[in-house]
Amino acid sequence: MTAARSPVCVLGGGLAGLSTSTFLKRAGVHHRLFEREAVAGGHAVTVEEQGFRFDRTGHLLHLRDPEMQALATSLLGADKYRKITRKSAIFSHGVYTRYPFQANTFGLPPEVAYECVSGFVAAHFAREQPPAENFEQYCLQHFGAGFSKHFMLPYNARLWGVPAREITSEWCQRFVPLPRLEDVLRGALGAAPPELGYNSSFWYPELGIGTFSEALAAGTAVELGKAAQRVDLSRRVLVLQDEEVPFDVLVSTIPLPALVRLLSDVPSAVAEAAARLRYTHLHYLDLGLAIPSSNPYHWIYVPEDKYPFYRVGCYSHFSEKLAPPGKSSLYVELADRRAPNLSRLLPQVVSGLGQLGLLKSERDIELCRVRTLDYAYVIYDHHYRAALDVITPFLDERGIVSTGRYGAWNYSSMEDALLMGRSAAKDAVALLGRAS
């Protein structure tokens, strides 16, 4: 069945797609928004089970743009958010230290602290070097050998699933805090340097991040359970399972490699570039605990590979309403990209969490679920920029706006997704104007 022409079609009902639809609606532009899943929100969803409410790991709103703050407030009301100051830490060498590791060595074994601080000082006063060719070089140049050895290289290898030399430093300027020499010296003496990093404070809906997505989706006409089968570029038709929708402008927020696979008549160079784009999936555990939380941290970074997880977060510290009274809940992000064998994995996780002081035994676990994010992090390897430089002009020339964390294929925050949706709506309006 061929449907009526839609001036704009939007693929993907995650935050970027929902934001695009919101701002197209404000601009008075007729459009249709398609989401293949049964619920909107992408990764920003919340599920409830046995009185616990679980997000898909930590999804927090770092809202700096006034319009995004106003949008969030209008969706749920200011009183439905927790305004939170970050409490995070690193667990290594058997002790907790403040985040970020590279500015807080106080409390580490003295020889480790000395190695980190002396390495930073040496790097700080080193003669100017050529730009780093990879993230490993970037860490050595900016943090020195000690910080690189004890945190930056092992932690990021666990996060990205590849060695640091395989990725560039293009992604990290915003997300990896660069301390001053003064900060490092203060942090070595326990003199509390200022909070560093983009995520030092955040908003969080009291009933889970999914309630934000639900409220955003309620203002759109998102069509759920509708997956694109093909995009006929020559006819400018979006093919779904049960209908064909002619369009003037296509906005895509689905993963960029998936979009390229949908397009008809794609040149081999574009298809090959898309095939070179790499990403990591993530396996994690949602744990409902029968005990209250015994530590103050929202999340904990774990760089040492003797632990099966690289980060642990406490949902119920974001909001006490995410767990029943007297109980707590965790997300445990696993370093191994292979499918988890829970019977073998759980004792290792329990042992590790016990060493972190988060529980005493497996009996403390009331509920355990294995979850997977098929797309977690875009890998900024040495093919990344060259591949995008082939794909992006091809899409631009055909009036296709690919946006959002996975549509633009970048490392970005939830607010970035909302901002990219706003920008995509403006781009779509401009393209419609040119077409007319």
PDB file of N, CA and C in Angstrom, residues 239-277:
ATOM      1  N   VAL A 239      10.188   2.252   2.479  1.00  0.00           N
ATOM      2  CA  VAL A 239       9.441   1.002   2.407  1.00  0.00           C
ATOM      3  C   VAL A 239       9.386   0.376   3.800  1.00  0.00           C
ATOM      4  N   LEU A 240       8.157   0.219   4.305  1.00  0.00           N
ATOM      5  CA  LEU A 240       7.908  -0.465   5.570  1.00  0.00           C
ATOM      6  C   LEU A 240       7.281  -1.818   5.265  1.00  0.00           C
ATOM      7  N   GLN A 241       6.997  -2.598   6.292  1.00  0.00           N
ATOM      8  CA  GLN A 241       6.448  -3.928   6.057  1.00  0.00           C
ATOM      9  C   GLN A 241       5.073  -3.864   5.408  1.00  0.00           C
ATOM     10  N   ASP A 242       4.266  -2.870   5.803  1.00  0.00           N
ATOM     11  CA  ASP A 242       2.882  -2.846   5.340  1.00  0.00           C
ATOM     12  C   ASP A 242       2.519  -1.625   4.501  1.00  0.00           C
ATOM     13  N   GLU A 243       3.495  -0.768   4.219  1.00  0.00           N
ATOM     14  CA  GLU A 243       3.192   0.398   3.396  1.00  0.00           C
ATOM     15  C   GLU A 243       4.469   1.009   2.838  1.00  0.00           C
ATOM     16  N   GLU A 244       4.277   1.818   1.808  1.00  0.00           N
ATOM     17  CA  GLU A 244       5.355   2.604   1.237  1.00  0.00           C
ATOM     18  C   GLU A 244       5.013   4.075   1.421  1.00  0.00           C
ATOM     19  N   VAL A 245       5.963   4.845   1.935  1.00  0.00           N
ATOM     20  CA  VAL A 245       5.705   6.240   2.270  1.00  0.00           C
ATOM     21  C   VAL A 245       6.624   7.142   1.447  1.00  0.00           C
ATOM     22  N   PRO A 246       6.086   7.855   0.462  1.00  0.00           N
ATOM     23  CA  PRO A 246       6.904   8.833  -0.257  1.00  0.00           C
ATOM     24  C   PRO A 246       7.296   9.978   0.680  1.00  0.00           C
ATOM     25  N   PHE A 247       8.494  10.519   0.499  1.00  0.00           N
ATOM     26  CA  PHE A 247       8.959  11.604   1.360  1.00  0.00           C
ATOM     27  C   PHE A 247       9.776  12.598   0.546  1.00  0.00           C
ATOM     28  N   ASP A 248       9.911  13.786   1.101  1.00  0.00           N
ATOM     29  CA  ASP A 248      10.811  14.785   0.528  1.00  0.00           C
ATOM     30  C   ASP A 248      12.154  14.788   1.249  1.00  0.00           C
ATOM     31  N   VAL A 249      12.101  14.703   2.581  1.00  0.00           N
ATOM     32  CA  VAL A 249      13.319  14.718   3.397  1.00  0.00           C
ATOM     33  C   VAL A 249      13.274  13.532   4.353  1.00  0.00           C
ATOM     34  N   LEU A 250      14.409  12.859   4.486  1.00  0.00           N
ATOM     35  CA  LEU A 250      14.525  11.751   5.433  1.00  0.00           C
ATOM     36  C   LEU A 250      15.498  12.142   6.537  1.00  0.00           C
ATOM     37  N   VAL A 251      15.030  12.045   7.779  1.00  0.00           N
ATOM     38  CA  VAL A 251      15.903  12.209   8.946  1.00  0.00           C
ATOM     39  C   VAL A 251      16.065  10.834   9.575  1.00  0.00           C
ATOM     40  N   SER A 252      17.303  10.396   9.708  1.00  0.00           N
ATOM     41  CA  SER A 252      17.563   9.077  10.282  1.00  0.00           C
ATOM     42  C   SER A 252      18.341   9.213  11.576  1.00  0.00           C
ATOM     43  N   THR A 253      17.856   8.540  12.616  1.00  0.00           N
ATOM     44  CA  THR A 253      18.588   8.478  13.885  1.00  0.00           C
ATOM     45  C   THR A 253      18.987   7.044  14.212  1.00  0.00           C
ATOM     46  N   ILE A 254      18.770   6.131  13.277  1.00  0.00           N
ATOM     47  CA  ILE A 254      19.194   4.751  13.491  1.00  0.00           C
ATOM     48  C   ILE A 254      20.706   4.667  13.276  1.00  0.00           C
ATOM     49  N   PRO A 255      21.352   3.596  13.716  1.00  0.00           N
ATOM     50  CA  PRO A 255      22.803   3.500  13.532  1.00  0.00           C
ATOM     51  C   PRO A 255      23.209   3.668  12.070  1.00  0.00           C
ATOM     52  N   LEU A 256      24.252   4.431  11.862  1.00  0.00           N
ATOM     53  CA  LEU A 256      24.665   4.799  10.510  1.00  0.00           C
ATOM     54  C   LEU A 256      24.928   3.591   9.611  1.00  0.00           C
ATOM     55  N   PRO A 257      25.618   2.545  10.069  1.00  0.00           N
ATOM     56  CA  PRO A 257      25.794   1.391   9.178  1.00  0.00           C
ATOM     57  C   PRO A 257      24.467   0.753   8.776  1.00  0.00           C
ATOM     58  N   ALA A 258      23.496   0.736   9.700  1.00  0.00           N
ATOM     59  CA  ALA A 258      22.185   0.166   9.389  1.00  0.00           C
ATOM     60  C   ALA A 258      21.464   1.012   8.348  1.00  0.00           C
ATOM     61  N   LEU A 259      21.590   2.336   8.447  1.00  0.00           N
ATOM     62  CA  LEU A 259      20.974   3.209   7.446  1.00  0.00           C
ATOM     63  C   LEU A 259      21.543   2.929   6.065  1.00  0.00           C
ATOM     64  N   VAL A 260      22.854   2.851   5.955  1.00  0.00           N
ATOM     65  CA  VAL A 260      23.475   2.623   4.643  1.00  0.00           C
ATOM     66  C   VAL A 260      22.994   1.305   4.049  1.00  0.00           C
ATOM     67  N   ARG A 261      22.823   0.290   4.885  1.00  0.00           N
ATOM     68  CA  ARG A 261      22.336  -1.001   4.377  1.00  0.00           C
ATOM     69  C   ARG A 261      20.911  -0.914   3.855  1.00  0.00           C
ATOM     70  N   LEU A 262      20.124   0.050   4.343  1.00  0.00           N
ATOM     71  CA  LEU A 262      18.740   0.205   3.880  1.00  0.00           C
ATOM     72  C   LEU A 262      18.642   0.909   2.534  1.00  0.00           C
ATOM     73  N   LEU A 263      19.652   1.684   2.182  1.00  0.00           N
ATOM     74  CA  LEU A 263      19.560   2.549   1.013  1.00  0.00           C
ATOM     75  C   LEU A 263      19.757   1.768  -0.278  1.00  0.00           C
ATOM     76  N   SER A 264      18.963   2.110  -1.286  1.00  0.00           N
ATOM     77  CA  SER A 264      19.121   1.502  -2.602  1.00  0.00           C
ATOM     78  C   SER A 264      20.234   2.198  -3.372  1.00  0.00           C
ATOM     79  N   ASP A 265      20.848   1.449  -4.273  1.00  0.00           N
ATOM     80  CA  ASP A 265      21.826   2.022  -5.213  1.00  0.00           C
ATOM     81  C   ASP A 265      22.949   2.773  -4.503  1.00  0.00           C
ATOM     82  N   VAL A 266      23.505   2.150  -3.486  1.00  0.00           N
ATOM     83  CA  VAL A 266      24.621   2.763  -2.764  1.00  0.00           C
ATOM     84  C   VAL A 266      25.927   2.419  -3.473  1.00  0.00           C
ATOM     85  N   PRO A 267      26.749   3.408  -3.781  1.00  0.00           N
ATOM     86  CA  PRO A 267      28.054   3.122  -4.401  1.00  0.00           C
ATOM     87  C   PRO A 267      28.894   2.204  -3.515  1.00  0.00           C
ATOM     88  N   SER A 268      29.718   1.403  -4.128  1.00  0.00           N
ATOM     89  CA  SER A 268      30.520   0.446  -3.363  1.00  0.00           C
ATOM     90  C   SER A 268      31.425   1.146  -2.359  1.00  0.00           C
ATOM     91  N   ALA A 269      31.920   2.334  -2.702  1.00  0.00           N
ATOM     92  CA  ALA A 269      32.810   3.055  -1.780  1.00  0.00           C
ATOM     93  C   ALA A 269      32.078   3.424  -0.492  1.00  0.00           C
ATOM     94  N   VAL A 270      30.802   3.787  -0.612  1.00  0.00           N
ATOM     95  CA  VAL A 270      30.012   4.147   0.569  1.00  0.00           C
ATOM     96  C   VAL A 270      29.709   2.901   1.399  1.00  0.00           C
ATOM     97  N   ALA A 271      29.320   1.823   0.736  1.00  0.00           N
ATOM     98  CA  ALA A 271      29.036   0.577   1.451  1.00  0.00           C
ATOM     99  C   ALA A 271      30.281   0.064   2.174  1.00  0.00           C
ATOM    100  N   GLU A 272      31.433   0.158   1.515  1.00  0.00           N
ATOM    101  CA  GLU A 272      32.680  -0.297   2.139  1.00  0.00           C
ATOM    102  C   GLU A 272      33.051   0.590   3.324  1.00  0.00           C
ATOM    103  N   ALA A 273      32.816   1.890   3.197  1.00  0.00           N
ATOM    104  CA  ALA A 273      33.104   2.798   4.311  1.00  0.00           C
ATOM    105  C   ALA A 273      32.223   2.467   5.509  1.00  0.00           C
ATOM    106  N   ALA A 274      30.941   2.203   5.260  1.00  0.00           N
ATOM    107  CA  ALA A 274      30.026   1.861   6.354  1.00  0.00           C
ATOM    108  C   ALA A 274      30.435   0.555   7.029  1.00  0.00           C
ATOM    109  N   ALA A 275      30.940  -0.384   6.238  1.00  0.00           N
ATOM    110  CA  ALA A 275      31.363  -1.666   6.803  1.00  0.00           C
ATOM    111  C   ALA A 275      32.591  -1.517   7.696  1.00  0.00           C
ATOM    112  N   ARG A 276      33.335  -0.430   7.531  1.00  0.00           N
ATOM    113  CA  ARG A 276      34.526  -0.212   8.362  1.00  0.00           C
ATOM    114  C   ARG A 276      34.195   0.451   9.695  1.00  0.00           C
ATOM    115  N   LEU A 277      32.978   0.954   9.851  1.00  0.00           N
ATOM    116  CA  LEU A 277      32.597   1.589  11.115  1.00  0.00           C
ATOM    117  C   LEU A 277      32.468   0.524  12.199  1.00  0.00           C
TER     118      LEU A 277
END
